[in-house]
Amino acid sequence: MNTIYVINGPNLNLLGKRQPHIYGHETLEDVKEACIKVGSESGLAVKFMQSNSESQIIEWIHEAREAATGIVINPAAFTHTSVAILDALNTFDHPIIEVHISNVHKREPFRHHSYVSGIASGVIAGFGTQGYVFAVQRMAQLLAATATERMS
Ligand code: DQA
């Protein structure tokens, strides 16, 4: 079974309490449950994590190099600032999907640039927490396609 990492950046631990008019009322625990459920329906084991620390996120990306065949990442504010997270993701040889709960393009100009988008297989933004479910489903399709290619 493929394992994927779903990595969440700073302040997402406060999901549900934090600016609910932007990020909604669901908690990160709700999102975790939804990802694990859709993952298991699609044949993926989901490891779900969140940190407020850039270094911890980088460590998880390094760990994923050995332990995972896909990364779904919402780097939160680090999206717009972190060359270090980009560099770590560049060492990962499998698909990466970037997720944002809000439509970052409708918000302040500093949120319009992402260091991650240029190396992601796809970017999902503005679909609320449902974006994570879309990302896990898409990841399952990408990994299934890779497996089929390998067999042919
Ligand atoms: C976010 C958007 C970022 O700009 C912001 O810093 C976040 C969350 C989102 O999911 O919409 O913390 O990544």
mmCIF file of C-alpha atoms and ligand atoms in Angstrom:
data_model
loop_
_atom_site.group_PDB
_atom_site.id
_atom_site.type_symbol
_atom_site.label_atom_id
_atom_site.label_comp_id
_atom_site.label_asym_id
_atom_site.label_seq_id
_atom_site.Cartn_x
_atom_site.Cartn_y
_atom_site.Cartn_z
ATOM 1 C CA MET A 1 0.000 0.000 0.000
ATOM 2 C CA ASN A 2 1.296 3.480 -0.874
ATOM 3 C CA THR A 3 1.844 5.851 2.034
ATOM 4 C CA ILE A 4 1.402 9.578 1.536
ATOM 5 C CA TYR A 5 2.267 12.426 3.866
ATOM 6 C CA VAL A 6 -0.212 15.259 4.363
ATOM 7 C CA ILE A 7 1.848 18.085 5.852
ATOM 8 C CA ASN A 8 0.360 21.241 7.326
ATOM 9 C CA GLY A 9 2.187 24.442 8.174
ATOM 10 C CA PRO A 10 1.883 27.140 10.815
ATOM 11 C CA ASN A 11 -1.349 28.179 12.508
ATOM 12 C CA LEU A 12 -3.357 25.385 10.904
ATOM 13 C CA ASN A 13 -3.564 23.755 14.339
ATOM 14 C CA LEU A 14 -6.071 26.542 15.058
ATOM 15 C CA LEU A 15 -8.329 25.589 12.161
ATOM 16 C CA GLY A 16 -11.973 26.049 13.178
ATOM 17 C CA LYS A 17 -11.072 28.822 15.607
ATOM 18 C CA ARG A 18 -8.828 30.876 13.347
ATOM 19 C CA GLN A 19 -10.594 33.426 11.087
ATOM 20 C CA PRO A 20 -13.528 31.053 10.409
ATOM 21 C CA HIS A 21 -14.944 33.479 7.826
ATOM 22 C CA ILE A 22 -11.841 32.623 5.744
ATOM 23 C CA TYR A 23 -10.923 29.082 6.807
ATOM 24 C CA GLY A 24 -14.300 27.672 7.912
ATOM 25 C CA HIS A 25 -15.429 25.875 11.047
ATOM 26 C CA GLU A 26 -13.916 22.434 10.540
ATOM 27 C CA THR A 27 -10.972 21.553 12.760
ATOM 28 C CA LEU A 28 -7.690 20.035 11.603
ATOM 29 C CA GLU A 29 -8.778 16.814 13.316
ATOM 30 C CA ASP A 30 -11.869 16.770 11.029
ATOM 31 C CA VAL A 31 -9.590 17.266 8.022
ATOM 32 C CA LYS A 32 -7.301 14.475 9.215
ATOM 33 C CA GLU A 33 -10.237 12.056 9.541
ATOM 34 C CA ALA A 34 -11.515 12.982 6.070
ATOM 35 C CA CYS A 35 -8.049 12.444 4.527
ATOM 36 C CA ILE A 36 -7.574 9.080 6.228
ATOM 37 C CA LYS A 37 -11.056 7.958 5.141
ATOM 38 C CA VAL A 38 -10.684 8.980 1.496
ATOM 39 C CA GLY A 39 -7.136 7.612 1.515
ATOM 40 C CA SER A 40 -8.250 4.185 2.701
ATOM 41 C CA GLU A 41 -11.063 4.163 0.107
ATOM 42 C CA SER A 42 -8.425 4.873 -2.547
ATOM 43 C CA GLY A 43 -5.831 2.384 -1.254
ATOM 44 C CA LEU A 44 -3.537 4.942 0.400
ATOM 45 C CA ALA A 45 -2.229 5.055 3.951
ATOM 46 C CA VAL A 46 -2.282 8.698 5.054
ATOM 47 C CA LYS A 47 0.146 10.120 7.610
ATOM 48 C CA PHE A 48 -1.200 13.512 8.639
ATOM 49 C CA MET A 49 0.921 16.100 10.444
ATOM 50 C CA GLN A 50 1.064 19.767 11.387
ATOM 51 C CA SER A 51 3.813 21.985 12.729
ATOM 52 C CA ASN A 52 4.355 25.649 13.383
ATOM 53 C CA SER A 53 8.069 25.126 12.855
ATOM 54 C CA GLU A 54 9.750 25.370 9.454
ATOM 55 C CA SER A 55 12.546 23.016 10.530
ATOM 56 C CA GLN A 56 10.077 20.308 11.589
ATOM 57 C CA ILE A 57 8.339 20.522 8.212
ATOM 58 C CA ILE A 58 11.698 20.146 6.457
ATOM 59 C CA GLU A 59 12.496 17.089 8.629
ATOM 60 C CA TRP A 60 9.179 15.498 7.655
ATOM 61 C CA ILE A 61 9.876 16.123 3.961
ATOM 62 C CA HIS A 62 13.289 14.435 4.377
ATOM 63 C CA GLU A 63 11.597 11.509 6.154
ATOM 64 C CA ALA A 64 9.054 11.264 3.318
ATOM 65 C CA ARG A 65 11.912 10.634 0.851
ATOM 66 C CA GLU A 66 12.131 7.111 2.304
ATOM 67 C CA ALA A 67 8.683 6.641 3.789
ATOM 68 C CA ALA A 68 6.191 8.077 1.285
ATOM 69 C CA THR A 69 5.327 8.037 -2.409
ATOM 70 C CA GLY A 70 3.464 11.352 -2.384
ATOM 71 C CA ILE A 71 3.206 14.575 -0.439
ATOM 72 C CA VAL A 72 0.128 16.755 -0.041
ATOM 73 C CA ILE A 73 1.247 19.989 1.560
ATOM 74 C CA ASN A 74 -0.412 23.126 2.825
ATOM 75 C CA PRO A 75 2.680 25.110 3.813
ATOM 76 C CA ALA A 76 0.411 27.931 5.078
ATOM 77 C CA ALA A 77 2.404 31.180 5.463
ATOM 78 C CA PHE A 78 5.656 29.379 4.573
ATOM 79 C CA THR A 79 4.210 29.030 1.053
ATOM 80 C CA HIS A 80 5.062 32.656 0.457
ATOM 81 C CA THR A 81 8.406 32.818 2.260
ATOM 82 C CA SER A 82 10.284 29.530 2.400
ATOM 83 C CA VAL A 83 13.042 28.724 -0.075
ATOM 84 C CA ALA A 84 14.134 26.077 2.467
ATOM 85 C CA ILE A 85 10.840 24.172 2.115
ATOM 86 C CA LEU A 86 11.101 24.465 -1.677
ATOM 87 C CA ASP A 87 14.645 23.053 -1.546
ATOM 88 C CA ALA A 88 13.498 20.152 0.654
ATOM 89 C CA LEU A 89 10.572 19.387 -1.670
ATOM 90 C CA ASN A 90 12.985 19.413 -4.598
ATOM 91 C CA THR A 91 14.727 16.383 -3.062
ATOM 92 C CA PHE A 92 11.471 14.401 -3.155
ATOM 93 C CA ASP A 93 11.131 12.208 -6.258
ATOM 94 C CA HIS A 94 7.373 11.608 -6.170
ATOM 95 C CA PRO A 95 4.267 13.745 -6.778
ATOM 96 C CA ILE A 96 3.608 16.830 -4.649
ATOM 97 C CA ILE A 97 0.208 18.515 -4.433
ATOM 98 C CA GLU A 98 -0.122 21.969 -2.877
ATOM 99 C CA VAL A 99 -3.354 22.788 -1.053
ATOM 100 C CA HIS A 100 -4.753 26.048 0.262
ATOM 101 C CA ILE A 101 -8.066 26.240 2.031
ATOM 102 C CA SER A 102 -8.690 29.820 0.941
ATOM 103 C CA ASN A 103 -8.401 31.242 -2.551
ATOM 104 C CA VAL A 104 -5.032 32.879 -2.040
ATOM 105 C CA HIS A 105 -5.351 34.709 -5.383
ATOM 106 C CA LYS A 106 -8.375 36.624 -4.136
ATOM 107 C CA ARG A 107 -6.467 37.809 -1.070
ATOM 108 C CA GLU A 108 -3.548 40.150 -0.324
ATOM 109 C CA PRO A 109 -0.908 40.367 -3.100
ATOM 110 C CA PHE A 110 1.782 38.804 -0.856
ATOM 111 C CA ARG A 111 -0.260 35.563 -0.895
ATOM 112 C CA HIS A 112 -0.269 35.388 -4.702
ATOM 113 C CA HIS A 113 3.263 34.055 -4.936
ATOM 114 C CA SER A 114 4.078 30.501 -3.881
ATOM 115 C CA TYR A 115 7.564 29.018 -3.789
ATOM 116 C CA VAL A 116 5.997 25.551 -4.032
ATOM 117 C CA SER A 117 3.621 25.885 -7.012
ATOM 118 C CA GLY A 118 6.397 25.741 -9.615
ATOM 119 C CA ILE A 119 7.362 22.203 -8.603
ATOM 120 C CA ALA A 120 3.930 20.837 -7.624
ATOM 121 C CA SER A 121 1.998 18.386 -9.795
ATOM 122 C CA GLY A 122 -1.050 20.495 -9.021
ATOM 123 C CA VAL A 123 -2.370 23.274 -6.828
ATOM 124 C CA ILE A 124 -5.773 23.365 -5.148
ATOM 125 C CA ALA A 125 -6.976 26.612 -3.601
ATOM 126 C CA GLY A 126 -10.270 28.082 -2.514
ATOM 127 C CA PHE A 127 -12.328 24.916 -2.034
ATOM 128 C CA GLY A 128 -12.184 25.071 1.735
ATOM 129 C CA THR A 129 -11.078 21.980 3.603
ATOM 130 C CA GLN A 130 -12.631 19.860 0.827
ATOM 131 C CA GLY A 131 -9.483 20.704 -1.142
ATOM 132 C CA TYR A 132 -7.594 18.150 0.959
ATOM 133 C CA VAL A 133 -10.015 15.404 -0.080
ATOM 134 C CA PHE A 134 -9.590 16.380 -3.742
ATOM 135 C CA ALA A 135 -5.818 16.329 -3.284
ATOM 136 C CA VAL A 136 -5.773 12.834 -1.730
ATOM 137 C CA GLN A 137 -8.085 11.523 -4.488
ATOM 138 C CA ARG A 138 -5.887 13.063 -7.171
ATOM 139 C CA MET A 139 -2.760 11.672 -5.507
ATOM 140 C CA ALA A 140 -4.304 8.171 -5.615
ATOM 141 C CA GLN A 141 -4.912 8.599 -9.359
ATOM 142 C CA LEU A 142 -1.375 9.852 -9.992
ATOM 143 C CA LEU A 143 0.161 6.955 -8.068
ATOM 144 C CA ALA A 144 -2.084 4.405 -9.781
ATOM 145 C CA ALA A 145 -1.050 5.804 -13.179
ATOM 146 C CA THR A 146 2.635 5.562 -12.201
ATOM 147 C CA ALA A 147 2.163 1.942 -11.096
ATOM 148 C CA THR A 148 0.460 1.078 -14.411
ATOM 149 C CA GLU A 149 3.284 2.724 -16.381
ATOM 150 C CA ARG A 150 5.829 0.732 -14.386
ATOM 151 C CA MET A 151 4.056 -2.546 -15.227
ATOM 152 C CA SER A 152 3.795 -1.825 -18.977
HETATM 153 C C1 DQA B 1 -3.352 29.129 3.596
HETATM 154 C C2 DQA B 1 -3.164 30.480 2.897
HETATM 155 C C3 DQA B 1 -1.906 31.171 3.391
HETATM 156 O O1 DQA B 1 -1.730 32.417 2.733
HETATM 157 C C4 DQA B 1 -2.010 31.428 4.870
HETATM 158 O O2 DQA B 1 -0.815 32.010 5.359
HETATM 159 C C5 DQA B 1 -2.395 30.235 5.656
HETATM 160 C C6 DQA B 1 -3.348 29.268 5.101
HETATM 161 C C7 DQA B 1 -4.677 28.461 3.197
HETATM 162 O O3 DQA B 1 -4.808 27.279 3.470
HETATM 163 O O4 DQA B 1 -5.571 29.111 2.651
HETATM 164 O O5 DQA B 1 -1.990 30.069 6.800
HETATM 165 O O6 DQA B 1 -2.299 28.271 3.197
#
